[in-house]
mmCIF file of C-alpha atoms in Angstrom:
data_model
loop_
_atom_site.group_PDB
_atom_site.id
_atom_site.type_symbol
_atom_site.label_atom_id
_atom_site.label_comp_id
_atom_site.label_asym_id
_atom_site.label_seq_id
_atom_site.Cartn_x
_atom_site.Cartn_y
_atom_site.Cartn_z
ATOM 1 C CA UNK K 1 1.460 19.426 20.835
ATOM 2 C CA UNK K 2 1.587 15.635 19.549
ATOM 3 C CA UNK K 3 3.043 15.759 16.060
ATOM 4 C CA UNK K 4 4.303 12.875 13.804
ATOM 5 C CA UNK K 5 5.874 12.577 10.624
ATOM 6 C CA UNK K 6 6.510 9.433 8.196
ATOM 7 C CA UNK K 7 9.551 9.293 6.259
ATOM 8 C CA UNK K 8 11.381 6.102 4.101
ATOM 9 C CA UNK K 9 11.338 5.392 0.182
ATOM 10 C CA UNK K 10 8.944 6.501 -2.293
ATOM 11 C CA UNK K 11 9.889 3.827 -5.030
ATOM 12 C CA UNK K 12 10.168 0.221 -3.621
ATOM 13 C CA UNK K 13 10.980 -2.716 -5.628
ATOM 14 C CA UNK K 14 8.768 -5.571 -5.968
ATOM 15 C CA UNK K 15 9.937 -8.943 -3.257
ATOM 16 C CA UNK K 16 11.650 -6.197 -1.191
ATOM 17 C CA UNK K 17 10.967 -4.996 2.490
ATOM 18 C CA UNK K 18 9.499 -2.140 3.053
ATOM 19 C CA UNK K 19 10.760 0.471 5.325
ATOM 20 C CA UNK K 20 8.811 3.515 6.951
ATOM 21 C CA UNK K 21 9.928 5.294 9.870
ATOM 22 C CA UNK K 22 7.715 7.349 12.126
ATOM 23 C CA UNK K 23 9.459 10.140 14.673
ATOM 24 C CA UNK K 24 7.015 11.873 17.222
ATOM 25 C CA UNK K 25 7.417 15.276 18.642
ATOM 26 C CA UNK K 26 5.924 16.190 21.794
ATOM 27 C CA UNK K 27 5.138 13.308 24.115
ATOM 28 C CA UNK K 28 7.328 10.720 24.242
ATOM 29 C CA UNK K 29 6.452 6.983 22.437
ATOM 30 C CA UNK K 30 7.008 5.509 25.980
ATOM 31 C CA UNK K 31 4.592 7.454 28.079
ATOM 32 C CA UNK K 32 1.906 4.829 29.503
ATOM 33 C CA UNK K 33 -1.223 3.506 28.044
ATOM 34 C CA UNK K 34 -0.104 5.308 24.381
ATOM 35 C CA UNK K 35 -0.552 3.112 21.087
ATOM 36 C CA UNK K 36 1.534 4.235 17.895
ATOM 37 C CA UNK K 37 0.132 2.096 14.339
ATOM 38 C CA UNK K 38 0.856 2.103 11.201
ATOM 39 C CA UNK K 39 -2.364 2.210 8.613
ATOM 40 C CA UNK K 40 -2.589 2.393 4.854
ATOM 41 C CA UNK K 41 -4.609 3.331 1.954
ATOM 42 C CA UNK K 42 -4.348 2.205 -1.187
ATOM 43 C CA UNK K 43 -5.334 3.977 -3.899
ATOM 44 C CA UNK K 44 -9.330 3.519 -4.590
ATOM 45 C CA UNK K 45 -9.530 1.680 -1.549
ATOM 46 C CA UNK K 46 -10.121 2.476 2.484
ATOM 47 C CA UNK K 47 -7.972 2.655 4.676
ATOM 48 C CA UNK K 48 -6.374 -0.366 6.186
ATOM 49 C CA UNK K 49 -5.122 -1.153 9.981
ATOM 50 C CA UNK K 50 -1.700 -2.542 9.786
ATOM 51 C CA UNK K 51 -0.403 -3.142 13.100
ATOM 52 C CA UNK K 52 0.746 -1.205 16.244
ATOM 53 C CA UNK K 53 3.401 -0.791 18.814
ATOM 54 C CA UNK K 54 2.704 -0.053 22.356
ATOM 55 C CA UNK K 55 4.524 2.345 24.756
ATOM 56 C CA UNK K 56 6.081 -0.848 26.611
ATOM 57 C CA UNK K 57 7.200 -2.385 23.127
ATOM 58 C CA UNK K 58 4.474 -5.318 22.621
ATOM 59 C CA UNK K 59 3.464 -5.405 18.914
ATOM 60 C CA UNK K 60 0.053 -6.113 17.409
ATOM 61 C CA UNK K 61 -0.523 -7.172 13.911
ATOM 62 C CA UNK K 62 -3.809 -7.377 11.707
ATOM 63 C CA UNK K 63 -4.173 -10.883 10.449
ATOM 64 C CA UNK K 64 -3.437 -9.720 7.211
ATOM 65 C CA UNK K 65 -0.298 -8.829 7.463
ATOM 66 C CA UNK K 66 1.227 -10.453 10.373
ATOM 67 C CA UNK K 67 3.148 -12.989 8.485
ATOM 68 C CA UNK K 68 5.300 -10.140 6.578
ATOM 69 C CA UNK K 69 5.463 -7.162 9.068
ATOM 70 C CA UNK K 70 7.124 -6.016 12.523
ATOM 71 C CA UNK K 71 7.283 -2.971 13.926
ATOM 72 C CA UNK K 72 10.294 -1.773 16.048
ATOM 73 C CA UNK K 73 10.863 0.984 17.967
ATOM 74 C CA UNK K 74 13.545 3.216 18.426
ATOM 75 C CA UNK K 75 13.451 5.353 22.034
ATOM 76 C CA UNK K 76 16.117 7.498 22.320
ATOM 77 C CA UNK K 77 15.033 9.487 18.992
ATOM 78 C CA UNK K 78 11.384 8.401 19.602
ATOM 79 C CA UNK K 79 10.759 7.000 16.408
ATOM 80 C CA UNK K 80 8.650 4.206 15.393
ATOM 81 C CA UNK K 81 9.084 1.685 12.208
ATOM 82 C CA UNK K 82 7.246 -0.141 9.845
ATOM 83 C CA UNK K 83 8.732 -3.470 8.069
ATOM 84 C CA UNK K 84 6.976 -4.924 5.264
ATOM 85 C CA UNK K 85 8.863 -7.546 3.272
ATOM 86 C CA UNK K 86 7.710 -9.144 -0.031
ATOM 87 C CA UNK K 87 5.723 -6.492 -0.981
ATOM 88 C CA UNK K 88 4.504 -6.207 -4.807
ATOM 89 C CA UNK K 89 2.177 -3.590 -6.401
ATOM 90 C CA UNK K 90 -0.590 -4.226 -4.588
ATOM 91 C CA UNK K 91 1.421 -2.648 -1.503
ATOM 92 C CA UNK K 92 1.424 1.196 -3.444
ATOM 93 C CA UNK K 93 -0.391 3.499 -1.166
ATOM 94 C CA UNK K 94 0.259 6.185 1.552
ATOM 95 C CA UNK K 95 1.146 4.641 4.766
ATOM 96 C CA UNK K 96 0.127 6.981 7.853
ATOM 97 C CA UNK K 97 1.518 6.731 11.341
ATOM 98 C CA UNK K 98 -1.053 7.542 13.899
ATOM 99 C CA UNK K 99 -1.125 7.202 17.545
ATOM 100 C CA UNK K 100 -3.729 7.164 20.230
ATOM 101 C CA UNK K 101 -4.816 6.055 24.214
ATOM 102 C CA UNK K 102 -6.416 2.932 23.126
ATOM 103 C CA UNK K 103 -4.760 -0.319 21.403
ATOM 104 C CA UNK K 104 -7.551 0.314 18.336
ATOM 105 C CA UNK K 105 -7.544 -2.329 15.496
ATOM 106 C CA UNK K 106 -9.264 -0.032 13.270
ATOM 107 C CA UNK K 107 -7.984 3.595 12.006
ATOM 108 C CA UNK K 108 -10.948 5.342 13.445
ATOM 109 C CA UNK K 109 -9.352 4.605 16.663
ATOM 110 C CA UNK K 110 -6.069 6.837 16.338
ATOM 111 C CA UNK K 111 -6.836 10.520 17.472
ATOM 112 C CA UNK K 112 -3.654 12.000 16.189
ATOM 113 C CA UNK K 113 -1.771 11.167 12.763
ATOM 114 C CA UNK K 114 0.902 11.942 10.421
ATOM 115 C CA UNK K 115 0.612 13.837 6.912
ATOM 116 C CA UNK K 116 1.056 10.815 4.931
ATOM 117 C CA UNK K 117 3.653 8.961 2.867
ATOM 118 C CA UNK K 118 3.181 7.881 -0.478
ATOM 119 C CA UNK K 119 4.928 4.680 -1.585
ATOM 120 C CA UNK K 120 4.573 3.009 -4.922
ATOM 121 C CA UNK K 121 6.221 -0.744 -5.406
ATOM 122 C CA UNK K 122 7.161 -1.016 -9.012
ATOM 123 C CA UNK K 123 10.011 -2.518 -11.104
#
């Protein structure tokens, strides 16, 4: 069974990047036609579509956050990661990763996700 868990820094400080690493058990992050995002929601707020990585490596970013994100992939301990620099308080939230069959730009797309990560940016 597809299982993935987020793990990285709880307390980031503001202008720094941002890192969040995803590792999936139970299918691999290279099988074909598989998409593996990142999504957020701050707090009071829905959620938000960050970007993706696909199982042959291209990357996909919402236009809101393409100039200050990449996501990289590690495949020999099938992990996934999240880069966001310059972030400031407005970045606090839990970041999910999520994965799914389609390249979905939205977070209704993603079938299977992780429990959650919460990160707060503060000085």
């Amino acid at each position: 069974q597809l299982q993935l868990q987020e793990s990285g820094p709880g307390l980031v400080s503001p202008s720094q990047t941002l890192s969040l690493t995803c590792t999936v058990s139970g299918g691999s992050i290279t099988t074909n036609y598989n998409y593996w995002s990142w999504i957020r929601q701050p707090p009071g707020k829905g959620m938000e579509w960050i970007g993706y990585i696909a199982y042959n490596g291209v990357t996909h970013y919402s236009p809101s956050f393409e100039s200050r994100t990449s996501i990289s992939r590690d495949t020999t301990n099938n992990q996934f990661t999240l880069h966001l620099s310059s972030v400031t308080p407005e970045d606090t939230g839990v970041y999910y990763c999520a994965g799914g069959p389609r390249p979905a730009l939205d977070p209704s797309g993603y079938k299977k996700w992780g429990q959650g990560t919460q990160v707060t940016v503060s000085s």
